Structures are given as structure tokens and as C-alpha cells.
PDB file of C-alpha atoms in Angstrom:
ATOM      1  CA  UNK A 217       0.027  -0.003   0.020  1.00 41.00           C
ATOM      2  CA  UNK A 218       1.174   3.440  -0.958  1.00 49.00           C
ATOM      3  CA  UNK A 219       0.473   6.706   0.946  1.00 53.00           C
ATOM      4  CA  UNK A 220       0.122   9.980   0.014  1.00 55.00           C
ATOM      5  CA  UNK A 221       2.323  11.906   2.398  1.00 58.00           C
ATOM      6  CA  UNK A 222       0.764  15.487   2.082  1.00 63.00           C
ATOM      7  CA  UNK A 223       1.833  18.151  -0.349  1.00 72.00           C
ATOM      8  CA  UNK A 224       5.443  18.376  -0.790  1.00 72.00           C
ATOM      9  CA  UNK A 225       4.761  21.897  -2.663  1.00 73.00           C
ATOM     10  CA  UNK A 226       3.256  25.092  -2.049  1.00 74.00           C
ATOM     11  CA  UNK A 227       0.847  24.434  -4.802  1.00 73.00           C
ATOM     12  CA  UNK A 228      -0.405  27.942  -5.267  1.00 77.00           C
ATOM     13  CA  UNK A 229       3.264  29.127  -5.536  1.00 80.00           C
ATOM     14  CA  UNK A 230       4.238  26.338  -7.798  1.00 79.00           C
ATOM     15  CA  UNK A 231       1.215  26.736 -10.054  1.00 77.00           C
ATOM     16  CA  UNK A 232       1.901  30.733 -10.326  1.00 79.00           C
ATOM     17  CA  UNK A 233       5.159  29.833 -12.023  1.00 78.00           C
ATOM     18  CA  UNK A 234       4.108  27.151 -14.298  1.00 78.00           C
ATOM     19  CA  UNK A 235       0.812  29.051 -15.232  1.00 79.00           C
ATOM     20  CA  UNK A 236       2.264  32.631 -15.700  1.00 73.00           C
ATOM     21  CA  UNK A 237       2.088  32.653 -19.520  1.00 66.00           C
ATOM     22  CA  UNK A 238       5.191  32.273 -21.615  1.00 68.00           C
ATOM     23  CA  UNK A 239       7.857  33.880 -19.354  1.00 77.00           C
ATOM     24  CA  UNK A 240      11.066  32.943 -18.519  1.00 89.00           C
ATOM     25  CA  UNK A 241      11.894  30.861 -15.394  1.00 91.00           C
ATOM     26  CA  UNK A 242      15.093  31.977 -13.883  1.00 93.00           C
ATOM     27  CA  UNK A 243      17.575  29.160 -12.297  1.00 95.00           C
ATOM     28  CA  UNK A 244      16.968  30.381  -8.943  1.00 95.00           C
ATOM     29  CA  UNK A 245      13.295  30.755  -9.094  1.00 92.00           C
ATOM     30  CA  UNK A 246      12.660  27.427 -10.835  1.00 93.00           C
ATOM     31  CA  UNK A 247      15.224  25.801  -8.578  1.00 95.00           C
ATOM     32  CA  UNK A 248      13.774  27.080  -5.109  1.00 93.00           C
ATOM     33  CA  UNK A 249      10.610  25.404  -5.706  1.00 91.00           C
ATOM     34  CA  UNK A 250      12.085  22.205  -6.965  1.00 94.00           C
ATOM     35  CA  UNK A 251      14.762  21.981  -4.264  1.00 94.00           C
ATOM     36  CA  UNK A 252      11.958  22.785  -1.578  1.00 91.00           C
ATOM     37  CA  UNK A 253      10.120  19.767  -2.815  1.00 91.00           C
ATOM     38  CA  UNK A 254      13.063  17.563  -2.513  1.00 92.00           C
ATOM     39  CA  UNK A 255      13.914  18.702   0.703  1.00 91.00           C
ATOM     40  CA  UNK A 256      10.161  18.060   1.858  1.00 89.00           C
ATOM     41  CA  UNK A 257      10.284  14.543   0.167  1.00 90.00           C
ATOM     42  CA  UNK A 258      13.551  13.840   2.108  1.00 89.00           C
ATOM     43  CA  UNK A 259      12.194  14.731   5.316  1.00 88.00           C
ATOM     44  CA  UNK A 260       9.045  12.769   5.028  1.00 85.00           C
ATOM     45  CA  UNK A 261      10.889   9.705   3.911  1.00 88.00           C
ATOM     46  CA  UNK A 262      13.397  10.105   6.804  1.00 88.00           C
ATOM     47  CA  UNK A 263      10.422  10.405   9.168  1.00 87.00           C
ATOM     48  CA  UNK A 264       9.731   6.631   8.048  1.00 83.00           C
ATOM     49  CA  UNK A 265       7.105   6.473   5.428  1.00 78.00           C
ATOM     50  CA  UNK A 266       9.144   4.858   2.657  1.00 76.00           C
ATOM     51  CA  UNK A 267       5.950   4.341   0.481  1.00 76.00           C
ATOM     52  CA  UNK A 268       5.426   8.169   0.450  1.00 75.00           C
ATOM     53  CA  UNK A 269       3.910   9.183  -2.798  1.00 78.00           C
ATOM     54  CA  UNK A 270       3.926  12.522  -4.665  1.00 85.00           C
ATOM     55  CA  UNK A 271       0.680  13.522  -6.010  1.00 87.00           C
ATOM     56  CA  UNK A 272      -0.218  13.702  -9.738  1.00 88.00           C
ATOM     57  CA  UNK A 273      -0.526  17.364  -9.364  1.00 89.00           C
ATOM     58  CA  UNK A 274       2.941  17.809  -7.824  1.00 89.00           C
ATOM     59  CA  UNK A 275       4.791  15.610 -10.387  1.00 91.00           C
ATOM     60  CA  UNK A 276       3.089  17.461 -13.094  1.00 91.00           C
ATOM     61  CA  UNK A 277       4.197  20.759 -11.536  1.00 91.00           C
ATOM     62  CA  UNK A 278       7.931  19.769 -11.044  1.00 93.00           C
ATOM     63  CA  UNK A 279       8.300  18.040 -14.340  1.00 93.00           C
ATOM     64  CA  UNK A 280       6.766  21.067 -16.079  1.00 92.00           C
ATOM     65  CA  UNK A 281       9.169  23.387 -14.514  1.00 93.00           C
ATOM     66  CA  UNK A 282      12.295  21.198 -15.544  1.00 94.00           C
ATOM     67  CA  UNK A 283      10.878  20.759 -19.098  1.00 93.00           C
ATOM     68  CA  UNK A 284      10.115  24.582 -19.305  1.00 91.00           C
ATOM     69  CA  UNK A 285      13.670  25.631 -17.829  1.00 93.00           C
ATOM     70  CA  UNK A 286      15.229  23.424 -20.503  1.00 91.00           C
ATOM     71  CA  UNK A 287      12.983  24.534 -23.420  1.00 90.00           C
ATOM     72  CA  UNK A 288      12.595  28.295 -22.743  1.00 89.00           C
ATOM     73  CA  UNK A 289      14.171  30.416 -25.393  1.00 86.00           C
ATOM     74  CA  UNK A 290      16.734  31.920 -23.556  1.00 88.00           C
ATOM     75  CA  UNK A 291      18.250  31.183 -21.122  1.00 91.00           C
ATOM     76  CA  UNK A 292      17.994  27.376 -21.007  1.00 90.00           C
ATOM     77  CA  UNK A 293      18.985  25.606 -17.885  1.00 94.00           C
ATOM     78  CA  UNK A 294      19.428  22.050 -18.660  1.00 91.00           C
ATOM     79  CA  UNK A 295      23.025  21.538 -17.829  1.00 91.00           C
ATOM     80  CA  UNK A 296      22.770  23.824 -14.751  1.00 94.00           C
ATOM     81  CA  UNK A 297      19.683  21.574 -13.900  1.00 95.00           C
ATOM     82  CA  UNK A 298      21.637  18.500 -14.233  1.00 92.00           C
ATOM     83  CA  UNK A 299      24.517  19.803 -12.190  1.00 93.00           C
ATOM     84  CA  UNK A 300      22.221  20.674  -9.536  1.00 95.00           C
ATOM     85  CA  UNK A 301      20.652  17.402  -9.695  1.00 93.00           C
ATOM     86  CA  UNK A 302      24.032  15.817  -9.138  1.00 91.00           C
ATOM     87  CA  UNK A 303      24.736  18.210  -6.242  1.00 94.00           C
ATOM     88  CA  UNK A 304      21.646  17.497  -4.176  1.00 93.00           C
ATOM     89  CA  UNK A 305      22.263  13.846  -4.507  1.00 91.00           C
ATOM     90  CA  UNK A 306      26.094  14.638  -3.147  1.00 92.00           C
ATOM     91  CA  UNK A 307      24.645  17.013  -0.491  1.00 92.00           C
ATOM     92  CA  UNK A 308      22.272  14.360   0.898  1.00 90.00           C
ATOM     93  CA  UNK A 309      25.110  11.764   1.128  1.00 91.00           C
ATOM     94  CA  UNK A 310      27.621  13.985   2.585  1.00 92.00           C
ATOM     95  CA  UNK A 311      25.285  15.610   5.088  1.00 91.00           C
ATOM     96  CA  UNK A 312      23.066  12.477   6.227  1.00 89.00           C
ATOM     97  CA  UNK A 313      24.198   9.198   4.949  1.00 89.00           C
ATOM     98  CA  UNK A 314      27.858   9.477   5.880  1.00 91.00           C
ATOM     99  CA  UNK A 315      27.640  11.071   9.236  1.00 93.00           C
ATOM    100  CA  UNK A 316      24.817   8.658  10.107  1.00 89.00           C
ATOM    101  CA  UNK A 317      27.185   5.676   9.490  1.00 89.00           C
ATOM    102  CA  UNK A 318      30.026   7.203  11.065  1.00 91.00           C
ATOM    103  CA  UNK A 319      27.965   7.195  14.246  1.00 92.00           C
ATOM    104  CA  UNK A 320      27.615   3.649  14.459  1.00 89.00           C
ATOM    105  CA  UNK A 321      29.682   2.026  17.290  1.00 88.00           C
ATOM    106  CA  UNK A 322      29.367  -1.720  15.790  1.00 92.00           C
ATOM    107  CA  UNK A 323      28.933  -3.663  12.572  1.00 91.00           C
ATOM    108  CA  UNK A 324      25.209  -4.619  13.072  1.00 93.00           C
ATOM    109  CA  UNK A 325      24.167  -1.019  13.712  1.00 91.00           C
ATOM    110  CA  UNK A 326      26.002   0.289  10.840  1.00 91.00           C
ATOM    111  CA  UNK A 327      24.437  -2.271   8.866  1.00 92.00           C
ATOM    112  CA  UNK A 328      21.052  -1.368   9.933  1.00 92.00           C
ATOM    113  CA  UNK A 329      21.661   2.227   9.350  1.00 91.00           C
ATOM    114  CA  UNK A 330      23.124   1.687   5.916  1.00 91.00           C
ATOM    115  CA  UNK A 331      19.941  -0.338   4.877  1.00 92.00           C
ATOM    116  CA  UNK A 332      17.626   2.538   6.229  1.00 90.00           C
ATOM    117  CA  UNK A 333      19.790   5.192   4.449  1.00 90.00           C
ATOM    118  CA  UNK A 334      19.649   2.924   1.219  1.00 89.00           C
ATOM    119  CA  UNK A 335      15.950   2.415   1.345  1.00 90.00           C
ATOM    120  CA  UNK A 336      15.379   6.299   1.899  1.00 91.00           C
ATOM    121  CA  UNK A 337      17.963   6.953  -0.777  1.00 88.00           C
ATOM    122  CA  UNK A 338      16.168   4.511  -3.435  1.00 89.00           C
ATOM    123  CA  UNK A 339      12.767   6.187  -2.736  1.00 89.00           C
ATOM    124  CA  UNK A 340      14.210   9.599  -3.031  1.00 89.00           C
ATOM    125  CA  UNK A 341      15.951   8.875  -6.410  1.00 89.00           C
ATOM    126  CA  UNK A 342      12.661   7.252  -7.619  1.00 90.00           C
ATOM    127  CA  UNK A 343      10.955  10.682  -7.146  1.00 90.00           C
ATOM    128  CA  UNK A 344      13.824  12.763  -8.306  1.00 92.00           C
ATOM    129  CA  UNK A 345      14.278  10.888 -11.644  1.00 91.00           C
ATOM    130  CA  UNK A 346      10.371  11.254 -12.215  1.00 92.00           C
ATOM    131  CA  UNK A 347      11.011  15.316 -11.627  1.00 93.00           C
ATOM    132  CA  UNK A 348      14.092  15.293 -13.975  1.00 93.00           C
ATOM    133  CA  UNK A 349      12.801  12.863 -16.512  1.00 91.00           C
ATOM    134  CA  UNK A 350      13.138  15.182 -19.391  1.00 90.00           C
ATOM    135  CA  UNK A 351      16.969  15.657 -18.805  1.00 87.00           C
ATOM    136  CA  UNK A 352      17.111  12.120 -19.239  1.00 80.00           C
ATOM    137  CA  UNK A 353      15.285  11.839 -22.361  1.00 80.00           C
ATOM    138  CA  UNK A 354      16.839  15.017 -24.105  1.00 79.00           C
ATOM    139  CA  UNK A 355      19.714  16.736 -22.556  1.00 79.00           C
ATOM    140  CA  UNK A 356      21.771  13.778 -21.324  1.00 73.00           C
ATOM    141  CA  UNK A 357      21.349  11.991 -24.685  1.00 69.00           C
ATOM    142  CA  UNK A 358      22.166  14.870 -26.725  1.00 70.00           C
ATOM    143  CA  UNK A 359      25.186  16.192 -24.513  1.00 68.00           C
ATOM    144  CA  UNK A 360      26.656  12.248 -24.277  1.00 64.00           C
ATOM    145  CA  UNK A 361      26.589  12.622 -20.412  1.00 70.00           C
ATOM    146  CA  UNK A 362      26.153  10.026 -17.794  1.00 70.00           C
ATOM    147  CA  UNK A 363      22.293   8.952 -17.426  1.00 69.00           C
ATOM    148  CA  UNK A 364      20.714  10.033 -14.130  1.00 73.00           C
ATOM    149  CA  UNK A 365      21.196   6.641 -12.653  1.00 66.00           C
ATOM    150  CA  UNK A 366      24.779   6.532 -13.356  1.00 68.00           C
ATOM    151  CA  UNK A 367      25.092   9.767 -11.548  1.00 65.00           C
ATOM    152  CA  UNK A 368      23.556   8.572  -8.704  1.00 61.00           C
ATOM    153  CA  UNK A 369      26.096   5.842  -7.973  1.00 54.00           C
ATOM    154  CA  UNK A 370      29.079   7.837  -8.480  1.00 51.00           C
ATOM    155  CA  UNK A 371      28.165  10.943  -6.998  1.00 50.00           C
ATOM    156  CA  UNK A 372      29.739  10.527  -3.841  1.00 45.00           C
ATOM    157  CA  UNK A 373      32.949  10.009  -5.431  1.00 46.00           C
ATOM    158  CA  UNK A 374      33.137  13.232  -7.197  1.00 39.00           C
TER     159      UNK A 374
END
């Protein structure tokens, strides 16, 4: 059974950006909404609801923001969104996963914590890949960059 964990977006604010006619979405404006959603989702997953679902409306808004930022006349932010995708994964690993693992005093507790972190990470990446799906279908292929799934596995090494 999956659960809706409540809105991860301020829907009014997000719809205002998406439905504001043909205007340029600046990098910081669009990223602020995307990153807030990432942080909210991560927080809810860390609270233990690993089956937390993003609503269709929220998914649609986030996908549309990424799409629009990649396709607007000028500037196009595909490369910067790709970099921020990678940075947000690295930030999570560096700020949450590694410290949690370092705190463990024995092998069993470290293994339990690793499994917990991995489950949260998998659920988080499922949704992040959905939000950034357009990058995978257009930008990454065009520029011959590592796919989003490849970025996930090597981010902590960069």
C-alpha cells in the first residue's frame, strides 16, 4: 500500500510559476521550488514513510518546471539543472548518510543504518528521476553525459 504523505509543494506558488504564461523561469526561481520539494520529500521519507507518494499534481508541476527551464528561448538551464541534480544527491550523502554511518559503534548497527539510508535513498531517487525525467530523455542523450542513474551511483566519489 502506498500513502500520500501530504503536499511537498506550495501548490499555489508552484502553479503561479507554471501558469504565468510564456515567461522565462530564472534558475533560482525554478530551483527554489524544485529543491523545496526535494527537501520536503526527503524529510518525510526520513520520518519513516518509505511508501510516501507525490501527488499527480505535484509531479506534473515539477516535471513542467524542469521541462520549461530546459526549453525556454533563453536562457536554457538543462546543464545547470543536471549539475544541481548531482549536487543535491551529493549533499544528501555527505550531510546525512555518511555522518549517520560514522556514528554507529558496531557492525550490526552500522548495517541497520546503511539499509535504512539505502531505502530512503532509493525512494528519493525514484521521485527525483521522475521530476528530472526530461533531462534524461533530451539533454543527457544530446550531450552524451552519464544518465541520471549513473550519476546516482558515482556522485559520492566526485
